[in-house]
Coordinates of C-alpha atoms in Angstrom, one line a residue:
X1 CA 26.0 -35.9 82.9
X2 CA 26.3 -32.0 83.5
X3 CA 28.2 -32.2 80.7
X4 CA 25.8 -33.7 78.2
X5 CA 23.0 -31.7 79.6
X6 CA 25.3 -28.3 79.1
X7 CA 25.5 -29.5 74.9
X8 CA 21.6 -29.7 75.6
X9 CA 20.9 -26.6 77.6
X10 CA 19.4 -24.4 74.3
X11 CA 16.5 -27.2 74.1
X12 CA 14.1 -27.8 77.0
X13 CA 12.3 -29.8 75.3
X14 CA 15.0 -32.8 76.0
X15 CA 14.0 -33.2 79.3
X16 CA 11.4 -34.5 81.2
X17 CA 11.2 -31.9 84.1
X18 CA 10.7 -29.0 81.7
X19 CA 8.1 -30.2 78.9
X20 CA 4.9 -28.1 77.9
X21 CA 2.3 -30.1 78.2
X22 CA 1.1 -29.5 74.8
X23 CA -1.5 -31.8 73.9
X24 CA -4.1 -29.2 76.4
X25 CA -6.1 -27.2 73.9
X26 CA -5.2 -24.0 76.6
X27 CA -1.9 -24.3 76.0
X28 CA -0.3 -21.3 75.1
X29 CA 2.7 -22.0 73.2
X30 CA 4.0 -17.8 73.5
X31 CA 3.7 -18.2 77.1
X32 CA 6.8 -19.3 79.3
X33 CA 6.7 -22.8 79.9
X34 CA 6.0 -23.9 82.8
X35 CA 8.8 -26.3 84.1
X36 CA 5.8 -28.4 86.7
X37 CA 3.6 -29.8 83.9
X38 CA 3.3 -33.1 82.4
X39 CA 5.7 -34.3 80.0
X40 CA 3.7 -35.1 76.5
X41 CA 3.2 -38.8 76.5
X42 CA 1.2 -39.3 73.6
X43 CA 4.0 -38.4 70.8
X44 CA 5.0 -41.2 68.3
X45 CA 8.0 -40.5 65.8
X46 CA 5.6 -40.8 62.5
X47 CA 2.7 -38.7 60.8
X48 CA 2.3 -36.0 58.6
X49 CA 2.5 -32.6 58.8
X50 CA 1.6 -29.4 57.0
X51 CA 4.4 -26.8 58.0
X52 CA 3.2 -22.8 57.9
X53 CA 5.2 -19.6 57.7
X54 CA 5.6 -16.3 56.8
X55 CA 8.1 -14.6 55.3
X56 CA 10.5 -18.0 53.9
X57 CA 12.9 -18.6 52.5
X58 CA 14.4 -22.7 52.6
X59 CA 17.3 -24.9 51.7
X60 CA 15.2 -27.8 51.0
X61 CA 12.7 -28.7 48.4
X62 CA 9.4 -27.2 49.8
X63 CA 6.0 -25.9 48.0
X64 CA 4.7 -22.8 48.7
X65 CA 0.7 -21.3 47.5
X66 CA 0.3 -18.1 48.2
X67 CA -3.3 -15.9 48.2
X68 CA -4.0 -12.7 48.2
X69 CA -6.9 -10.3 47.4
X70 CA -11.0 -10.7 49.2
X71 CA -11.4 -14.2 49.1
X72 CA -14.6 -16.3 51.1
X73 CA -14.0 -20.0 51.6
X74 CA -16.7 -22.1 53.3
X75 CA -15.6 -25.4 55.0
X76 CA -18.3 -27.4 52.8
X77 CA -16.8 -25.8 49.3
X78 CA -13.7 -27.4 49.7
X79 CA -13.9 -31.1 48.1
X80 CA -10.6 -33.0 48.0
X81 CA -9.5 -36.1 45.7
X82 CA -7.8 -38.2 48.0
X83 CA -7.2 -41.4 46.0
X84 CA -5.7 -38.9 43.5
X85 CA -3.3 -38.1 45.7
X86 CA -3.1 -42.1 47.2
X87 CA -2.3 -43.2 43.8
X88 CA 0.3 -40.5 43.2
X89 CA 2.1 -41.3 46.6
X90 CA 2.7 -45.2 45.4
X91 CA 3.3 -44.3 41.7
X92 CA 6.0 -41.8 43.3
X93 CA 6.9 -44.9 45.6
X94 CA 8.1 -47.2 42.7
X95 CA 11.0 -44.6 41.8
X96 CA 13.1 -46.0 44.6
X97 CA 16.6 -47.7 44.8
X98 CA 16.1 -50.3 46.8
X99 CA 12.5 -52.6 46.2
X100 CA 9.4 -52.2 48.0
X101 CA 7.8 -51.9 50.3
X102 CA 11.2 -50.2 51.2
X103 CA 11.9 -46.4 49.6
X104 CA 15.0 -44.9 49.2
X105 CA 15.6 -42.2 47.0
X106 CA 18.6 -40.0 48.5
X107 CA 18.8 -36.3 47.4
X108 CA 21.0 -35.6 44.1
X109 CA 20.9 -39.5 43.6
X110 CA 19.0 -40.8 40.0
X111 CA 16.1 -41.5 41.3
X112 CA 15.8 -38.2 43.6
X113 CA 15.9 -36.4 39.9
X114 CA 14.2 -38.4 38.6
X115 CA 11.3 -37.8 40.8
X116 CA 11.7 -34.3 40.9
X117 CA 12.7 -33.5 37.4
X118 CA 12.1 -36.2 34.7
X119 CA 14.5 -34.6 32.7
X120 CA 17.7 -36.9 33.2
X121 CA 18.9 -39.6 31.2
X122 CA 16.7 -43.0 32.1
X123 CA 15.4 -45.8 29.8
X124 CA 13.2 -44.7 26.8
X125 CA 10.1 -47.0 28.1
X126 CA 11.1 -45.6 31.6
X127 CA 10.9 -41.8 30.2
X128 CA 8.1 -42.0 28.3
X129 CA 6.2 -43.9 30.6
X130 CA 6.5 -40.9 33.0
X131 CA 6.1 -38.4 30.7
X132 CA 2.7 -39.6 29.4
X133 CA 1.6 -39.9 32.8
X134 CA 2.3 -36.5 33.2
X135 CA 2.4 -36.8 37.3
X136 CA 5.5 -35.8 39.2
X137 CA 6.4 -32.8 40.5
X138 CA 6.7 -30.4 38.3
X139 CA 4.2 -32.0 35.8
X140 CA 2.0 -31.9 38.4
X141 CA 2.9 -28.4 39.5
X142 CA 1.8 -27.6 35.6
X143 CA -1.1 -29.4 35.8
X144 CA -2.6 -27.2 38.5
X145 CA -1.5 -24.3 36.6
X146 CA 1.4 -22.9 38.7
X147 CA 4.4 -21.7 36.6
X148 CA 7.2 -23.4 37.7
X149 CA 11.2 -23.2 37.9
X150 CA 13.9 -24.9 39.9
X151 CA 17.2 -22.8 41.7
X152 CA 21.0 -24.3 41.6
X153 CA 20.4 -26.6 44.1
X154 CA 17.4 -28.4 43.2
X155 CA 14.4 -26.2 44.9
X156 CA 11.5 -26.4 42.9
X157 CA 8.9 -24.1 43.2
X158 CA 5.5 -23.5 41.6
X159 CA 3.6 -20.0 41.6
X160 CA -0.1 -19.0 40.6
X161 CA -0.5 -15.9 39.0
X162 CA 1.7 -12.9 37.1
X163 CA 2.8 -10.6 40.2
X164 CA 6.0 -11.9 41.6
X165 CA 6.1 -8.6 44.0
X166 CA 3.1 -10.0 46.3
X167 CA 3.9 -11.7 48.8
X168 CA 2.9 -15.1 49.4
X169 CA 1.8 -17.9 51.7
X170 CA 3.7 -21.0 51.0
X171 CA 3.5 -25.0 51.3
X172 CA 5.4 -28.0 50.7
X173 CA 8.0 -30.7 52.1
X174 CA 10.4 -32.7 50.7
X175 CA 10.2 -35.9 49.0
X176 CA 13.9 -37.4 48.9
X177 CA 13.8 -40.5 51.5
X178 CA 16.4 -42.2 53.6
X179 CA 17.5 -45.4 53.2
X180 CA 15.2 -48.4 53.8
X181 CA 11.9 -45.8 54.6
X182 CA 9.0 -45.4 53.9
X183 CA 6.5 -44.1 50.9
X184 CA 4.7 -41.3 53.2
X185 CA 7.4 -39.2 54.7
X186 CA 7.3 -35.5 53.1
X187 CA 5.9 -37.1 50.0
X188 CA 2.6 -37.0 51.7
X189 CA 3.1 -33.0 52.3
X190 CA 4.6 -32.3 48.8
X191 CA 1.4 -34.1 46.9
X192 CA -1.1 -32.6 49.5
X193 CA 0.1 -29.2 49.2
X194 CA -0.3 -29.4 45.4
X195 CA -4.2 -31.2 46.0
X196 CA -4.8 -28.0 48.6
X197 CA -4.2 -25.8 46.2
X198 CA -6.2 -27.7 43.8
X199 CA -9.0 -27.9 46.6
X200 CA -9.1 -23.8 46.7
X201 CA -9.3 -23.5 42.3
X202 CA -12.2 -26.1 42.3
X203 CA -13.7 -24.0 45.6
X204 CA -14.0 -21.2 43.3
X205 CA -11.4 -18.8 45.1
X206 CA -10.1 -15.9 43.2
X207 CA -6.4 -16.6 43.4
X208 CA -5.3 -14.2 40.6
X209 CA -1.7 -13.6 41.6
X210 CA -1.1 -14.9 44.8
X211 CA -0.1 -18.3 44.9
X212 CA 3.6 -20.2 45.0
X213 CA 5.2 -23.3 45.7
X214 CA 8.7 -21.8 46.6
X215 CA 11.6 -20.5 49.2
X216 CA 11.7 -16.6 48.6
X217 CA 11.8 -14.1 51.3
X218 CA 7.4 -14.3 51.7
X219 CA 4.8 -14.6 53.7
X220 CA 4.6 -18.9 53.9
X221 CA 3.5 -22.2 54.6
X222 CA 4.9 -25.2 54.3
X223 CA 3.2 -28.9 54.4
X224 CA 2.9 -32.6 55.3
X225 CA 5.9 -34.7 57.1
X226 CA 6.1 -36.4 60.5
X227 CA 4.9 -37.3 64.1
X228 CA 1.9 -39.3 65.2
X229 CA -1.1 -39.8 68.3
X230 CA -4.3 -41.8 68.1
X231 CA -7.8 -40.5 68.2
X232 CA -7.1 -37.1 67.2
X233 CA -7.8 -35.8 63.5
X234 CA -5.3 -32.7 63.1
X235 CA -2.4 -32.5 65.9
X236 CA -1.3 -28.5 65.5
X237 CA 2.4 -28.0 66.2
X238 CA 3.1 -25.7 68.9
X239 CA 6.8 -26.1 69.3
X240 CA 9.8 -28.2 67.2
X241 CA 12.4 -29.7 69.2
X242 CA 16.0 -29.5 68.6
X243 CA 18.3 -32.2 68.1
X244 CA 22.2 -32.2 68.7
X245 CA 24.2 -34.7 66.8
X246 CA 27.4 -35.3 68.1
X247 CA 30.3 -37.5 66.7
X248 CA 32.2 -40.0 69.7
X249 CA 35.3 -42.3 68.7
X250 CA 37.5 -44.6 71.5
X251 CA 40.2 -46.2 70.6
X252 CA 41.6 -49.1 73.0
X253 CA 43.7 -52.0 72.5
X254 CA 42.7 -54.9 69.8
X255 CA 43.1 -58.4 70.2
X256 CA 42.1 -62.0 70.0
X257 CA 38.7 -62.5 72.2
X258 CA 40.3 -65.7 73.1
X259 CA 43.7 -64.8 73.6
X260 CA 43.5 -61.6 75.3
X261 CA 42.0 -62.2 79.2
X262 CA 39.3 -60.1 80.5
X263 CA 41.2 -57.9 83.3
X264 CA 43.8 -57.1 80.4
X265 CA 40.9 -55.8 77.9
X266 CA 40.4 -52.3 76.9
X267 CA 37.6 -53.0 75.1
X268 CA 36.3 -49.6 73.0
X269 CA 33.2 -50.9 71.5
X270 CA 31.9 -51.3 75.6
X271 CA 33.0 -48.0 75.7
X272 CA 30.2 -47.2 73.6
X273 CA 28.3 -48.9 74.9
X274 CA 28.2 -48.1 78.8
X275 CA 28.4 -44.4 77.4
X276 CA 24.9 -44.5 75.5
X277 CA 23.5 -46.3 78.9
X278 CA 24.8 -43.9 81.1
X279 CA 23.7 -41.4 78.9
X280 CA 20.3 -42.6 78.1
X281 CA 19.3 -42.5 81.8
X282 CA 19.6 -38.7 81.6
X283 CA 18.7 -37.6 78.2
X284 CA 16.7 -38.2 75.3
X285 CA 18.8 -39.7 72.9
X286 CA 19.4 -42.3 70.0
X287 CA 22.5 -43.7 68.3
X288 CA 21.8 -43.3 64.8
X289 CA 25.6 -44.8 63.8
X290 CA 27.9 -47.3 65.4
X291 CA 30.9 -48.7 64.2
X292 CA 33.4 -50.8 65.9
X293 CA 36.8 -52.0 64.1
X294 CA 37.8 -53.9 62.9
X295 CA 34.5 -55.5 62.8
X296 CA 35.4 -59.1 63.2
X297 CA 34.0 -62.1 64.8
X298 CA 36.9 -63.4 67.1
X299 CA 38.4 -59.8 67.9
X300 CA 38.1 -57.5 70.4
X301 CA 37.0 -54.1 68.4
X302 CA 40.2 -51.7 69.1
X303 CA 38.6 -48.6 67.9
X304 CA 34.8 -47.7 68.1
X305 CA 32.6 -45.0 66.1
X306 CA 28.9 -43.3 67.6
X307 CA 27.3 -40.5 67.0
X308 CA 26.1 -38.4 70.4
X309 CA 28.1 -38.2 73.4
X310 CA 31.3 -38.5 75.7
X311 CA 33.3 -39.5 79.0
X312 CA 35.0 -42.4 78.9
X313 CA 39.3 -42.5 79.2
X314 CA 40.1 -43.9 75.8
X315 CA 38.0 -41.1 74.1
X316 CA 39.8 -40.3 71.2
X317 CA 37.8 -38.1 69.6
X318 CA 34.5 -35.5 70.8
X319 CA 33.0 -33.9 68.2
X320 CA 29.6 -31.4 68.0
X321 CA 28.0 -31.9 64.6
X322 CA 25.0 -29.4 65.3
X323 CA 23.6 -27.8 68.3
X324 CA 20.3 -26.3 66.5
X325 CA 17.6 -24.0 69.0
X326 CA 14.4 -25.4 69.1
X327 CA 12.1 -23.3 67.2
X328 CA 8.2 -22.0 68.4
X329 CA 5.1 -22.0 66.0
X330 CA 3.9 -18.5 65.2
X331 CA 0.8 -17.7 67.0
X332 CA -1.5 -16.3 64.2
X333 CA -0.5 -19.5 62.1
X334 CA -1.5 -21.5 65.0
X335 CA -4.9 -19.4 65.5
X336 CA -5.5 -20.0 61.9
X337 CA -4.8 -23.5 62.1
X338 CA -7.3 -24.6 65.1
X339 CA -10.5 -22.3 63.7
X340 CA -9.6 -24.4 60.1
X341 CA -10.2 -27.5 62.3
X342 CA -13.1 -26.5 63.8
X343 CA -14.7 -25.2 61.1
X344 CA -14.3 -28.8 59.6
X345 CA -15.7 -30.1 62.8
X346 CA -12.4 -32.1 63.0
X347 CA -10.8 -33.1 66.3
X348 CA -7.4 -31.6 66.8
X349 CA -4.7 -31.4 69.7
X350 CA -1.6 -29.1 70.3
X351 CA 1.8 -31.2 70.2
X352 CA 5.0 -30.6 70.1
X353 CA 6.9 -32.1 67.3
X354 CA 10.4 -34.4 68.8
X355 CA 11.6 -35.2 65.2
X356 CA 13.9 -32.8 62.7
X357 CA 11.9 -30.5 60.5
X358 CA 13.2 -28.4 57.5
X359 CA 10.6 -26.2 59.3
X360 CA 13.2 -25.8 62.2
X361 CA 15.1 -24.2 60.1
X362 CA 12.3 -22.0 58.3
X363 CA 11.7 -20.6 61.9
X364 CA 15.0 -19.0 61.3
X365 CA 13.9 -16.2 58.9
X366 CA 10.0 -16.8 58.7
X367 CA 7.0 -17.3 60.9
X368 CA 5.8 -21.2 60.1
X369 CA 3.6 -24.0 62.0
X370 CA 2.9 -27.4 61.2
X371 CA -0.7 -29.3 60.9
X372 CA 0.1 -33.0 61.8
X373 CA -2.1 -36.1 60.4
X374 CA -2.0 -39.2 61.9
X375 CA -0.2 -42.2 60.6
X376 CA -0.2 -46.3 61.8
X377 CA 1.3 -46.6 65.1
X378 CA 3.3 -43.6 64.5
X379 CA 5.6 -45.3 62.1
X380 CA 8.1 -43.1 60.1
X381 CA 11.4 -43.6 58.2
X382 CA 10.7 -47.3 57.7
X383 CA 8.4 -49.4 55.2
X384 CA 5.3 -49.9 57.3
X385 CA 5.1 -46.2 57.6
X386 CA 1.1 -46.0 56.4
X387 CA -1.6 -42.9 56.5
X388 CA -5.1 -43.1 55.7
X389 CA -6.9 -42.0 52.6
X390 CA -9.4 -40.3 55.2
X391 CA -6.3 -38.4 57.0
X392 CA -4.6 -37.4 54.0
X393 CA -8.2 -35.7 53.1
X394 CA -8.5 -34.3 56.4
X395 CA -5.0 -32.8 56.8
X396 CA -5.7 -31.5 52.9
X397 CA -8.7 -29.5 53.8
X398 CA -7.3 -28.0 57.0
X399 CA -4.1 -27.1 55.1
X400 CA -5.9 -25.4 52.1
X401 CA -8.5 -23.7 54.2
X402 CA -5.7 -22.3 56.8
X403 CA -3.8 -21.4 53.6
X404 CA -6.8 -19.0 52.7
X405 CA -7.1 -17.4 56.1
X406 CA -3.3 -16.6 56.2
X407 CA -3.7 -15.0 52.9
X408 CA -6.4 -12.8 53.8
X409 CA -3.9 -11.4 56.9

């Protein structure tokens, strides 16, 4: 297990005997941490979350708002429409390849453009349908008055105002969906960025120039995704964790299972499997892809597939994917975070976020944080993933109000 743990080594946050305890409101997370507290036991792999940073820049569809100039925001000015963006997240829901309540909508697929762009080729009931409803993403970008554009890749961004040379603070998520997920996932943080900045316009706020939904080199923020707790309001992200995927094949010797006696077997699908036990009682892991060939009933699998680890005689094949840092919150974001949810006398914790962000990869060349929402048993990436109209206002209101405090820095 050295081994594995050596892959690991860059990412405390793997192992139990070196977790922050980060759901203590004293928790500094620009302190060293402190190998003899408490693992964080309350985490669940589902929520939402609004990601923060400062000067972005992203490969992934994000939406940034960015403020500038004297502003004055008061907690009880800032009124959000929550069943406006409810409705919006199971309109958005229905563009989806496979039926509900499942979601899938896979990046550069038809309905990922669709979604995103409403420009593509689909049926004429289909089109206008959409386009009379005037609601997805960049219609909706329009409709809260933010000139918008999309890069190469598919980025979209939305700005407010005429001076492209301020900087900017910066909010969004993404809202292509894995296979078989749910309808909250990064959808929730795309449509409640774009109701935050709504929220600040109908507060009254003087947002001249200073506002973006983008991935330039700025000052940023970015918005809703997921993780989850119970009991708490706003869970502010002090740390994201960092994942290594790593690609496993065996390869042993086939057979008929009825033909081929035990002591003779080189079995490479229990390969795989006593490697992800052996493995498990060490790290953090999960086995996101397993194959075995050839896959049939009455044959002993000759070659097997898995994506993390190795150590086993018939290994075949070892492979690192990605060995990503984790990445730390930026402490003003964070400061500006908690006084937002206090301010809305909202409950809040500090958590570290287990699940893969695009925000890990922001951290890379901009400050950012994350406001998490709660969602139903901490569901995420499947079909029962669920969030509250009440949350989704709650997270909308800290997001928009931190938004204008980063702004004024």
């Amino acid at each position: 297990m050295d081994f594995f743990k050596s892959v690991f080594s860059d990412d405390p946050l793997l192992f139990d005997d070196l977790h922050p305890d980060a759901q203590n409101d004293d928790f500094d997370p620009n302190s060293d941490w402190e190998p003899d507290r408490n693992p964080c036991s309350n985490y669940g792999t589902g929520a939402w979350s609004f990601e923060v940073k400062k000067q972005m820049m992203s490969l992934h569809k994000h939406h940034t708002c960015h403020c500038h100039h004297s502003l004055f925001y008061k907690p009880k000015d800032l009124s959000a429409l929550p069943f406006s963006v409810f409705s919006r997240i199971d309109e958005l829901s229905t563009i989806s390849d496979t039926p509900a309540p499942s979601v899938t909508r896979v990046l550069y697929t038809d309905k990922d453009v669709l979604a995103r762009n409403l420009t593509f080729d689909v049926s004429f009931i289909l089109f206008l349908w959409v386009m009379f409803n005037c609601r997805f993403i960049k219609n909706l970008m329009g409709l809260s008055g933010l000139s918008v554009r999309e890069d190469a890749v598919g980025n979209i961004f939305g700005r407010e105002g005429y001076n492209s040379d301020l900087s900017a603070v910066a909010t969004g998520s993404h809202i292509d969906a894995i296979p078989y997920s749910g309808k909250y996932d990064g959808v929730v943080g795309v449509l409640g960025a774009i109701e935050a900045i709504n929220v600040l316009k109908r507060s009254g706020s003087n947002l001249n120039d200073h506002w973006e939904l983008s991935c330039s080199p700025q000052k940023s923020l970015r918005a809703l995704e997921s993780a989850a707790w119970e009991g708490v309001s706003i869970g502010i992200v002090t740390a994201i964790a960092a994942p290594a995927s790593i690609k496993v094949e065996f390869e042993g010797n086939g057979g008929h299972a009825g033909a081929v006696l035990m002591p003779n077997r080189n079995d490479a699908g229990l390969a795989a499997a006593e490697l992800v036990l052996a493995v498990e009682r060490h790290i953090r892991i999960w086995i996101c892809i397993l194959e075995l060939h050839p896959g049939a009933i009455n044959s002993i699998p000759s070659k097997s597939h898995l994506e993390i680890v190795n150590v086993w005689s018939v290994l075949s094949e070892f492979k690192i994917i990605n060995q990503d840092p984790p990445a730390l919150s930026d402490k003003s974001i964070l400061e500006a975070m908690e006084a937002s949810s206090k301010e809305l006398n909202l409950t809040h914790k500090f958590m570290i976020s287990r699940a893969y962000h695009d925000s890990l990869f922001m951290a890379r060349v901009s400050p950012m944080g994350m406001i998490f929402i709660p969602c139903y048993k901490g569901y995420s990436h499947k079909p029962e993933e669920y969030a509250s109209i009440q949350d989704i206002s709650n997270g909308v209101k800290v997001l928009a109000l931190t938004l204008a405090k980063l702004s004024l820095q």
